[in-house]
Amino acid sequence: HEPLGSTGIRKIIKRRFSEAGLEYQKPHSFRHGCIFEAIERADGAQEMKAISQNVGHSNVGYIVSVYGQLPEKTLIGCINNLRSKQHDKE
């Protein structure tokens, strides 16, 4: 068999979503979700660089700016944690 191209893969994904009664999502949204989850779990610069390299981006800043947008609840939690750390130092 010949390898599937992007059109063939999209057709399969569309069919599977339809069979499951779900709204179609583009394949890139899976990539975005996986990278976002990996960024959330990363602990430090080395792991961020590993994620970046693994998905084919040499610049860590790119994955952070494109895939690393935090949901509002997470953003508020992070800011509150920073505030708590400052109070602990005082």
XYZ file of C-alpha atoms in Angstrom, residues 25-88:
64
model
C -11.686 18.854 14.340
C -8.668 19.503 12.127
C -5.668 17.194 12.710
C -3.551 20.189 13.720
C -5.823 20.769 16.719
C -4.618 17.419 18.097
C -1.022 18.577 17.711
C -1.876 21.864 19.411
C -3.545 20.055 22.308
C -0.651 17.638 22.787
C 1.936 20.426 22.755
C -0.147 22.511 25.172
C -0.387 19.560 27.585
C 3.358 18.922 27.346
C 4.108 22.583 28.098
C 1.811 22.438 31.127
C 3.764 19.436 32.453
C 7.238 20.758 31.660
C 9.477 21.411 34.609
C 12.166 23.811 33.536
C 14.073 24.945 30.488
C 15.459 21.550 29.460
C 12.032 19.982 29.201
C 10.708 22.992 27.274
C 13.622 22.660 24.840
C 12.948 18.921 24.523
C 9.305 19.615 23.626
C 10.361 22.228 21.104
C 12.856 19.915 19.422
C 10.454 16.979 19.479
C 7.817 18.882 17.502
C 10.337 20.301 15.026
C 10.815 23.857 16.292
C 14.318 25.031 17.099
C 13.110 28.107 18.972
C 11.485 27.415 22.355
C 9.953 30.898 22.270
C 7.876 29.879 19.266
C 6.112 27.013 21.012
C 5.520 29.145 24.089
C 4.000 32.009 22.087
C 1.918 29.805 19.768
C 0.954 26.834 21.931
C 1.488 28.123 25.449
C -1.453 30.483 25.865
C -2.807 29.764 29.323
C -6.504 29.441 30.085
C -7.692 32.292 32.319
C -8.112 30.046 35.379
C -4.526 28.767 35.052
C -3.194 32.287 34.498
C -4.901 33.562 37.655
C -3.554 30.603 39.639
C -0.001 31.258 38.441
C -0.183 34.949 39.318
C -1.577 34.108 42.760
C 1.264 31.609 43.305
C 3.797 34.311 42.452
C 2.115 36.631 44.935
C 2.286 33.912 47.622
C 5.982 33.331 46.950
C 6.664 37.051 47.420
C 4.813 37.087 50.747
C 6.815 34.032 51.893
